[in-house]
Short mmCIF file of C-alpha atoms and ligand atoms in Angstrom, two decimals:
data_model
loop_
_atom_site.label_atom_id
_atom_site.label_comp_id
_atom_site.label_asym_id
_atom_site.label_seq_id
_atom_site.Cartn_x
_atom_site.Cartn_y
_atom_site.Cartn_z
CA UNK A 1 168.12 89.03 -5.60
CA UNK A 2 169.41 88.02 -2.95
CA UNK A 3 167.51 84.62 -2.34
CA UNK A 4 168.03 83.90 1.41
CA UNK A 5 165.85 80.89 3.51
CA UNK A 6 166.24 81.60 7.82
CA UNK A 7 165.92 78.46 9.61
CA UNK A 8 165.96 78.76 12.92
CA UNK A 9 164.25 82.61 13.34
CA UNK A 10 162.31 81.97 15.88
CA UNK A 11 164.87 81.40 19.07
CA UNK A 12 166.98 83.51 21.05
CA UNK A 13 169.43 84.33 18.78
CA UNK A 14 167.21 84.51 15.66
CA UNK A 15 164.86 86.38 17.53
CA UNK A 16 167.26 88.46 18.00
CA UNK A 17 168.70 89.35 14.85
CA UNK A 18 164.60 90.17 13.06
CA UNK A 19 165.47 91.83 15.64
CA UNK A 20 167.54 94.35 14.22
CA UNK A 21 167.52 93.45 10.72
CA UNK A 22 164.18 94.64 11.57
CA UNK A 23 165.76 98.25 12.70
CA UNK A 24 168.09 98.16 10.17
CA UNK A 25 166.06 97.51 7.21
CA UNK A 26 167.98 95.08 6.35
CA UNK A 27 165.03 93.40 4.41
CA UNK A 28 165.14 95.56 1.53
CA UNK A 29 167.23 93.74 -1.21
CA UNK A 30 166.53 90.37 0.79
CA UNK A 31 163.99 88.04 -0.88
CA UNK A 32 162.94 86.28 2.65
CA UNK A 33 162.03 82.75 3.51
CA UNK A 34 161.88 81.33 6.14
CA UNK A 35 162.22 77.97 7.78
CA UNK A 36 160.97 75.69 10.38
CA UNK A 37 162.53 72.29 12.02
CA UNK A 38 159.03 71.20 14.09
CA UNK A 39 155.75 73.96 12.25
CA UNK A 40 156.64 73.52 8.48
CA UNK A 41 153.42 75.12 6.70
CA UNK A 42 152.65 77.77 9.85
CA UNK A 43 153.26 81.01 9.29
CA UNK A 44 156.01 82.61 8.70
CA UNK A 45 156.81 86.67 10.26
CA UNK A 46 155.78 89.02 8.13
CA UNK A 47 159.34 89.83 5.30
CA UNK A 48 158.50 86.09 4.86
CA UNK A 49 158.24 86.26 0.76
CA UNK A 50 156.54 82.51 0.27
CA UNK A 51 153.53 82.67 2.92
CA UNK A 52 154.14 79.68 4.78
CA UNK A 53 156.92 78.77 6.48
CA UNK A 54 159.16 75.21 5.01
CA UNK A 55 160.25 72.55 5.82
CA UNK A 56 163.64 72.47 7.13
CA UNK A 57 164.98 69.45 6.28
CA UNK A 58 164.25 69.66 2.81
CA UNK A 59 167.29 69.08 1.48
CA UNK A 60 165.40 70.37 -2.10
CA UNK A 61 164.27 73.22 -0.65
CA UNK A 62 167.17 74.05 0.87
CA UNK A 63 169.44 73.92 -2.12
CA UNK A 64 167.87 76.25 -4.00
CA UNK A 65 168.68 79.91 -1.82
CA UNK A 66 172.25 82.25 -2.24
CA UNK A 67 172.39 81.98 1.37
CA UNK A 68 171.21 79.85 4.18
CA UNK A 69 171.24 82.18 7.72
CA UNK A 70 170.45 78.73 10.24
CA UNK A 71 170.05 80.02 13.87
CA UNK A 72 168.37 76.94 15.26
CA UNK A 73 172.52 74.61 17.23
CA UNK A 74 174.72 72.19 16.56
CA UNK A 75 171.88 69.28 15.49
CA UNK A 76 170.69 70.58 12.82
CA UNK A 77 173.90 71.91 10.82
CA UNK A 78 175.10 68.34 12.01
CA UNK A 79 172.26 66.80 9.87
CA UNK A 80 172.54 69.19 6.56
CA UNK A 81 175.25 71.00 6.26
CA UNK A 82 176.62 67.13 4.90
CA UNK A 83 174.54 66.63 2.98
CA UNK A 84 173.59 69.65 1.60
CA UNK A 85 177.10 70.42 0.25
CA UNK A 86 177.69 67.06 -0.90
CA UNK A 87 174.62 67.74 -3.69
CA UNK A 88 176.79 70.20 -4.29
CA UNK A 89 175.54 73.27 -3.38
CA UNK A 90 177.78 76.59 -3.59
CA UNK A 91 175.21 79.04 -1.99
CA UNK A 92 177.06 80.67 1.47
CA UNK A 93 176.41 79.27 4.79
CA UNK A 94 176.04 81.53 7.66
CA UNK A 95 175.39 79.77 10.85
CA UNK A 96 175.37 80.18 15.04
CA UNK A 97 177.07 77.28 15.57
CA UNK A 98 179.58 75.96 16.91
CA UNK A 99 180.04 72.82 14.49
CA UNK A 100 181.85 74.75 11.55
CA UNK A 101 184.03 76.72 13.78
CA UNK A 102 187.70 74.40 13.51
CA UNK A 103 186.48 73.91 10.14
CA UNK A 104 189.95 74.68 7.52
CA UNK A 105 187.40 76.54 4.83
CA UNK A 106 185.06 78.30 7.94
CA UNK A 107 185.54 81.65 8.49
CA UNK A 108 184.70 82.75 12.10
CA UNK A 109 182.87 86.40 11.77
CA UNK A 110 183.61 89.39 14.21
CA UNK A 111 184.11 92.58 11.64
CA UNK A 112 185.17 94.75 14.02
CA UNK A 113 187.85 92.65 14.91
CA UNK A 114 188.95 91.13 12.19
CA UNK A 115 187.01 92.06 8.77
CA UNK A 116 190.11 91.84 6.23
CA UNK A 117 190.50 87.92 6.91
CA UNK A 118 186.49 87.73 6.49
CA UNK A 119 187.61 89.75 2.79
CA UNK A 120 189.90 87.00 2.15
CA UNK A 121 187.44 84.32 2.54
CA UNK A 122 184.98 86.34 -0.34
CA UNK A 123 188.91 87.10 -2.74
CA UNK A 124 188.92 83.14 -2.29
CA UNK A 125 185.55 81.78 -2.04
CA UNK A 126 185.54 80.66 1.24
CA UNK A 127 181.32 79.35 1.82
CA UNK A 128 180.58 78.99 5.16
CA UNK A 129 181.34 81.87 7.67
CA UNK A 130 180.45 81.22 11.16
CA UNK A 131 179.00 83.33 14.41
CA UNK A 132 181.96 82.45 16.72
CA UNK A 133 181.92 81.73 20.12
CA UNK A 134 179.27 84.99 21.95
CA UNK A 135 182.09 84.61 26.24
CA UNK A 136 184.99 84.40 23.01
CA UNK A 137 183.17 87.55 20.71
CA UNK A 138 181.80 89.42 23.25
CA UNK A 139 185.41 89.25 25.72
CA UNK A 140 187.34 90.18 22.61
CA UNK A 141 185.10 92.75 20.85
CA UNK A 142 186.03 94.70 24.84
CA UNK A 143 190.00 93.41 24.78
CA UNK A 144 190.80 92.13 21.15
CA UNK A 145 193.51 95.95 21.51
CA UNK A 146 195.41 94.00 23.03
CA UNK A 147 196.05 91.02 20.79
CA UNK A 148 196.10 93.47 17.49
CA UNK A 149 198.40 95.24 19.43
CA UNK A 150 201.26 91.81 19.98
CA UNK A 151 200.89 92.52 24.44
CA UNK A 152 199.59 89.22 25.68
CA UNK A 153 201.73 86.40 26.63
CA UNK A 154 198.75 84.38 28.36
CA UNK A 155 195.35 85.05 29.87
CA UNK A 156 192.44 83.67 31.81
CA UNK A 157 189.09 84.86 31.55
CA UNK A 158 186.51 83.80 34.07
CA UNK A 159 183.00 84.41 33.00
CA UNK A 160 179.19 85.47 34.28
CA UNK A 161 176.97 84.04 31.88
CA UNK A 162 172.97 84.89 31.26
CA UNK A 163 170.79 82.51 31.03
CA UNK A 164 169.86 83.65 27.45
CA UNK A 165 173.30 81.98 26.43
CA UNK A 166 171.71 78.80 26.48
CA UNK A 167 168.77 79.30 23.97
CA UNK A 168 164.66 80.02 24.86
CA UNK A 169 163.45 76.96 26.79
CA UNK A 170 166.15 77.74 29.59
CA UNK A 171 165.37 80.92 29.08
CA UNK A 172 161.80 80.87 30.28
CA UNK A 173 162.59 78.02 33.43
CA UNK A 174 165.23 81.02 34.52
CA UNK A 175 161.84 83.15 34.77
CA UNK A 176 159.95 80.70 36.37
CA UNK A 177 162.76 79.51 39.24
CA UNK A 178 162.40 83.24 40.35
CA UNK A 179 158.98 83.29 39.86
CA UNK A 180 158.85 81.26 42.12
CA UNK A 181 161.09 81.77 45.05
CA UNK A 182 159.22 86.04 45.14
CA UNK A 183 156.30 84.01 44.78
CA UNK A 184 157.00 82.48 48.46
CA UNK A 185 159.10 85.01 49.43
CA UNK A 186 155.88 86.86 49.59
CA UNK A 187 153.47 84.70 51.00
CA UNK A 188 154.79 83.97 54.08
CA UNK A 189 154.06 86.58 57.04
CA UNK A 190 156.99 88.35 58.14
CA UNK A 191 159.23 86.97 55.45
CA UNK A 192 159.31 91.13 54.24
CA UNK A 193 161.27 91.90 57.29
CA UNK A 194 162.77 89.00 58.84
CA UNK A 195 165.83 88.52 55.98
CA UNK A 196 166.88 85.16 57.54
CA UNK A 197 163.08 83.54 57.00
CA UNK A 198 163.22 85.03 53.42
CA UNK A 199 167.24 83.44 52.57
CA UNK A 200 166.14 79.76 54.33
CA UNK A 201 162.38 79.73 52.51
CA UNK A 202 164.33 80.94 49.26
CA UNK A 203 167.27 77.04 49.79
CA UNK A 204 163.72 75.47 50.45
CA UNK A 205 162.43 75.63 47.55
CA UNK A 206 165.20 75.84 45.63
CA UNK A 207 165.48 72.73 47.52
CA UNK A 208 161.63 71.47 47.04
CA UNK A 209 161.53 67.99 44.25
CA UNK A 210 158.62 70.34 42.06
CA UNK A 211 160.85 73.58 42.09
CA UNK A 212 161.23 73.65 36.89
CA UNK A 213 164.59 72.19 36.45
CA UNK A 214 163.83 69.71 33.22
CA UNK A 215 165.92 72.25 31.20
CA UNK A 216 168.66 74.12 32.88
CA UNK A 217 169.29 71.42 35.41
CA UNK A 218 169.82 72.70 38.32
CA UNK A 219 168.57 75.37 40.32
CA UNK A 220 169.87 78.65 38.57
CA UNK A 221 167.38 82.10 40.33
CA UNK A 222 169.85 83.02 43.53
CA UNK A 223 172.20 80.20 42.72
CA UNK A 224 174.52 79.48 39.98
CA UNK A 225 176.63 76.98 37.64
CA UNK A 226 180.14 75.71 37.69
CA UNK A 227 178.70 73.96 34.50
CA UNK A 228 178.87 75.45 30.75
CA UNK A 229 178.20 72.36 28.00
CA UNK A 230 179.82 69.33 27.69
CA UNK A 231 183.24 67.17 29.12
CA UNK A 232 186.72 67.95 27.30
CA UNK A 233 190.14 65.97 27.94
CA UNK A 234 192.43 68.06 30.53
CA UNK A 235 189.01 68.93 32.87
CA UNK A 236 187.94 72.27 30.62
CA UNK A 237 184.38 71.84 30.06
CA UNK A 238 184.01 72.94 26.38
CA UNK A 239 182.99 76.04 27.06
CA UNK A 240 186.38 77.12 27.82
CA UNK A 241 188.31 74.84 25.16
CA UNK A 242 186.59 76.91 22.98
CA UNK A 243 188.32 80.57 25.23
CA UNK A 244 191.65 79.81 23.61
CA UNK A 245 190.86 78.07 20.45
CA UNK A 246 188.48 80.90 19.05
CA UNK A 247 190.89 83.94 20.02
CA UNK A 248 193.39 81.97 18.29
CA UNK A 249 191.46 81.47 14.98
CA UNK A 250 189.54 84.34 14.87
CA UNK A 251 192.93 86.50 15.85
CA UNK A 252 195.05 85.04 13.82
CA UNK A 253 197.28 84.38 16.44
CA UNK A 254 200.63 83.00 14.31
CA UNK A 255 201.84 81.08 18.26
CA UNK A 256 198.87 80.09 20.17
CA UNK A 257 198.59 82.14 23.04
CA UNK A 258 197.55 80.00 25.66
CA UNK A 259 193.66 81.26 27.22
CA UNK A 260 191.62 79.44 29.54
CA UNK A 261 189.07 79.85 33.01
CA UNK A 262 186.45 78.98 34.48
CA UNK A 263 182.51 79.58 32.89
CA UNK A 264 179.54 80.39 35.15
CA UNK A 265 176.08 80.55 34.20
CA UNK A 266 174.50 82.62 35.83
CA UNK A 267 170.73 83.83 37.35
CA UNK A 268 171.21 86.96 34.53
CA UNK A 269 168.95 86.91 31.61
CA UNK A 270 170.80 87.90 29.71
CA UNK A 271 174.77 89.70 28.64
CA UNK A 272 177.97 87.49 29.12
CA UNK A 273 180.41 89.70 31.99
CA UNK A 274 183.86 88.51 32.89
CA UNK A 275 186.87 88.88 34.19
CA UNK A 276 189.86 89.12 33.61
CA UNK A 277 193.83 88.84 34.41
CA UNK A 278 196.51 89.27 31.29
CA UNK A 279 200.22 89.05 31.44
CA UNK A 280 200.92 91.47 28.96
CA UNK A 281 204.50 90.52 27.87
CA UNK A 282 205.06 94.10 28.47
CA UNK A 283 204.97 96.38 31.40
CA UNK A 284 202.60 98.57 29.53
CA UNK A 285 201.23 101.90 31.67
CA UNK A 286 197.51 101.96 31.91
CA UNK A 287 196.47 105.04 31.06
CA UNK A 288 198.51 103.68 27.15
CA UNK A 289 196.74 100.34 27.99
CA UNK A 290 193.25 102.43 28.15
CA UNK A 291 193.69 104.20 25.60
CA UNK A 292 194.38 100.91 23.09
CA UNK A 293 191.68 99.76 24.24
CA UNK A 294 189.39 102.01 22.91
CA UNK A 295 190.53 103.05 19.74
CA UNK A 296 190.01 99.59 19.43
CA UNK A 297 186.59 99.51 17.94
CA UNK A 298 183.38 102.16 17.49
CA UNK A 299 181.65 100.63 20.50
CA UNK A 300 184.08 99.94 23.37
CA UNK A 301 183.55 102.63 26.62
CA UNK A 302 186.72 102.71 28.81
CA UNK A 303 185.17 102.94 31.39
CA UNK A 304 186.91 104.90 35.12
CA UNK A 305 187.92 102.29 38.10
CA UNK A 306 185.65 104.04 40.59
CA UNK A 307 182.82 102.69 42.80
CA UNK A 308 180.72 104.84 41.02
CA UNK A 309 181.18 103.90 37.37
CA UNK A 310 181.42 100.51 37.61
CA UNK A 311 177.52 100.12 39.45
CA UNK A 312 176.38 103.09 36.75
CA UNK A 313 177.92 101.37 33.52
CA UNK A 314 179.65 98.48 34.28
CA UNK A 315 176.53 95.51 34.60
CA UNK A 316 174.12 93.39 32.26
CA UNK A 317 171.43 95.82 33.66
CA UNK A 318 173.15 98.66 32.37
CA UNK A 319 174.97 96.98 28.71
CA UNK A 320 171.81 94.41 28.22
CA UNK A 321 169.93 94.96 24.56
CA UNK A 322 172.74 97.39 23.74
CA UNK A 323 176.35 97.52 21.33
CA UNK A 324 178.32 99.04 23.57
CA UNK A 325 181.51 97.00 25.76
CA UNK A 326 182.55 98.65 28.83
CA UNK A 327 185.49 97.24 29.78
CA UNK A 328 185.87 98.62 33.30
CA UNK A 329 188.16 97.98 36.60
CA UNK A 330 191.26 98.46 34.69
CA UNK A 331 194.52 98.42 36.75
CA UNK A 332 197.66 96.61 37.38
CA UNK A 333 197.23 93.18 40.08
CA UNK A 334 198.89 92.44 42.93
CA UNK A 335 201.00 90.36 40.88
CA UNK A 336 203.41 92.62 39.20
CA UNK A 337 203.10 95.35 36.20
CA UNK A 338 203.64 92.99 33.85
CA UNK A 339 199.54 91.47 35.02
CA UNK A 340 196.67 93.55 33.84
CA UNK A 341 192.91 92.32 35.46
CA UNK A 342 189.89 95.30 33.96
CA UNK A 343 185.55 92.67 33.07
CA UNK A 344 183.89 93.89 30.96
CA UNK A 345 180.15 93.43 29.52
CA UNK A 346 178.81 92.21 26.73
CA UNK A 347 175.40 91.78 25.16
CA UNK A 348 176.13 87.23 24.28
CA UNK A 349 173.00 87.57 22.02
CA UNK A 350 174.20 90.61 20.14
CA UNK A 351 177.90 91.50 19.18
CA UNK A 352 178.64 87.54 20.66
CA UNK A 353 175.88 85.83 18.08
CA UNK A 354 173.28 87.72 16.08
CA UNK A 355 175.70 90.92 14.69
CA UNK A 356 178.50 89.32 13.42
CA UNK A 357 175.30 87.42 11.41
CA UNK A 358 173.69 90.62 9.91
CA UNK A 359 176.74 92.18 9.24
CA UNK A 360 177.82 89.76 6.82
CA UNK A 361 174.06 89.47 5.38
CA UNK A 362 174.97 93.10 4.62
CA UNK A 363 178.41 92.55 3.15
CA UNK A 364 176.99 89.47 0.79
CA UNK A 365 173.66 91.47 -0.02
CA UNK A 366 176.20 95.02 -0.64
CA UNK A 367 178.05 92.83 -3.97
CA UNK A 368 175.74 90.87 -5.17
P1 NAP B 401 166.59 77.98 21.45
O1 NAP B 401 166.56 80.32 22.33
O2 NAP B 401 166.60 76.72 21.57
O3 NAP B 401 166.35 78.71 19.80
C1 NAP B 401 166.32 77.44 19.04
C2 NAP B 401 165.84 77.06 18.48
O4 NAP B 401 165.00 75.81 19.22
C3 NAP B 401 164.31 77.66 17.38
O5 NAP B 401 164.47 77.74 16.43
C4 NAP B 401 163.76 76.94 17.68
O6 NAP B 401 163.20 76.23 16.75
C5 NAP B 401 163.33 75.76 18.40
N1 NAP B 401 162.99 75.54 19.82
C6 NAP B 401 162.52 75.12 20.52
N2 NAP B 401 161.96 75.55 22.16
C7 NAP B 401 161.21 76.34 22.23
C8 NAP B 401 161.36 78.31 22.42
N3 NAP B 401 160.29 77.78 23.27
N4 NAP B 401 160.80 79.56 21.98
C9 NAP B 401 162.47 79.79 21.43
N5 NAP B 401 162.28 78.68 19.59
C10 NAP B 401 161.48 77.57 20.77
O7 NAP B 401 168.67 78.39 21.12
P2 NAP B 401 169.24 80.12 20.62
O8 NAP B 401 170.28 80.15 21.94
O9 NAP B 401 168.87 81.08 19.28
O10 NAP B 401 171.33 79.38 20.45
C11 NAP B 401 170.94 78.68 18.80
C12 NAP B 401 172.16 78.36 18.36
O11 NAP B 401 173.48 79.56 18.34
C13 NAP B 401 172.66 77.75 19.52
O12 NAP B 401 173.92 75.86 18.22
C14 NAP B 401 173.67 77.81 19.98
O13 NAP B 401 174.66 77.47 20.53
C15 NAP B 401 174.76 79.05 19.18
N6 NAP B 401 174.63 80.84 19.73
C16 NAP B 401 173.44 81.04 21.26
C17 NAP B 401 173.62 81.88 21.34
C18 NAP B 401 172.72 82.66 23.31
O14 NAP B 401 173.33 83.04 23.55
N7 NAP B 401 171.86 81.89 23.31
C19 NAP B 401 175.07 83.11 21.38
C20 NAP B 401 175.85 82.78 20.57
C21 NAP B 401 175.77 81.14 19.70
P3 NAP B 401 162.38 75.91 15.08
O15 NAP B 401 161.25 77.41 15.86
O16 NAP B 401 162.69 75.45 14.23
O17 NAP B 401 160.55 74.63 16.65
#
C-alpha cells in the first residue's frame, strides 16, 4: 500500500484536496499520514494512519514516504525539497507551489490536457510532479483545443482572480472587509434608500485607518487590485510571466506562443475568470471553433453568446465548487476575422490546484 504524506492539508488547496479525495473515496488503498509546519503533535484529520500530526520539517520522517503531497507553499518547498533529494530520497513529490515548475526534471500536471506528457514522465522515471499555475490551468481547461489544433499565434489574458487564490488567510480577511462595509451601510439611517450615501459610507470605510488590510495589503471588498505576486523585469508581475512560461510547458509547444496580459485580483471568493483575445493563425469559422473547444475535454461547456446564458452560466457564482469550465462570449473581434474574443471561468481551487494533484495521486495508486 502506498505510504503518502500530506503537508499543507488545512490551507485552501489542501482542504479542497481532502474534500475531493473524500468524495471520490481516494483514501481507500492509501496509507495516509498528515504533517504540520505549525502544530506537530496536534490532531490530524480522521483518515490519518498515525494519530498525531507529524513535523513537516523533519527530513528523516519525510524520507520514509513513497509519496509526499505538499500544498504548503513555495517557501516550504524551498526549505525541504533539496535536502530530501540530497539525502537520497527517491519518492514522488507532488506539489501545488510554483517553486519547481520550470525545473527540467519536473512535469506539470493538467491531465485532461497533457496526460501523454505525464505518462511519458512516469515511464522515464521522473519523480517531481507539480500542479500548474491556477490561472493558466483554468484557461487551458477551457481553451486547450485551440492550442492542440495549432491555431494560436498569440493570446492576451485579462484576468479576474478570486481572493482564495491567495490563500485562506486572505480569504478570511476579505469576508471581514465585506462585513465592515455592509455593517456600516446597514447601521446608517437612510443608506438603504440613498445610493450616493451608501457609496460615500463604503468609500470612507475602505479608507478608514482601522479597515482590516493586514493580509491583503489594501481594500479588496468593493474594489480590485491590478497586481498579483512579485515584480519581474519588463513590467510584468510574476503571475503574468507564468502565463506564457507555463502554457508553453504544459502544451509542449515547439515554438514559444506569446501569452501576456494583466492579472487582477477581484473581491470574489472563488474562481478565476479571464477575458481573452486570441490572434488565430488563420481565419476559422466560429462553428468550427466552438466544436474544437467542446471536443477538448468532458468538462468544457461552450456557452451561447447571449445575455441570458452569460448571466446564468458564465459567473463565479455559477461555477464555484463545480468542475465545469464554461467558455462564453465567443465571437470574432472588430480587429479582423483572425481575432477571437472569449471569456472563461474556472474553479481555481479545483482544476487550478487540487484536482490535477488528486488525479495524479490516483494514477500512482493504480500503478502500485
Ligand atoms: P494557504 O491557504 O495559505 O495554506 C498554506 C498553509 O498556511 C496551510 O497549510 C497552513 O499550514 C497555513 N495557514 C496559516 N493560516 C491559515 C489559516 N487561517 N487557515 C488554513 N491554513 C493556514 O495557501 P493555499 O492557497 O492553500 O496555497 C498553497 C500553495 O498552493 C501555494 O504555493 C500556492 O501558491 C499554491 N496554489 C494555490 C492556489 C489557490 O487557488 N489558492 C492555486 C494553485 C496553487 P500549517 O497547517 O502547517 O500551519
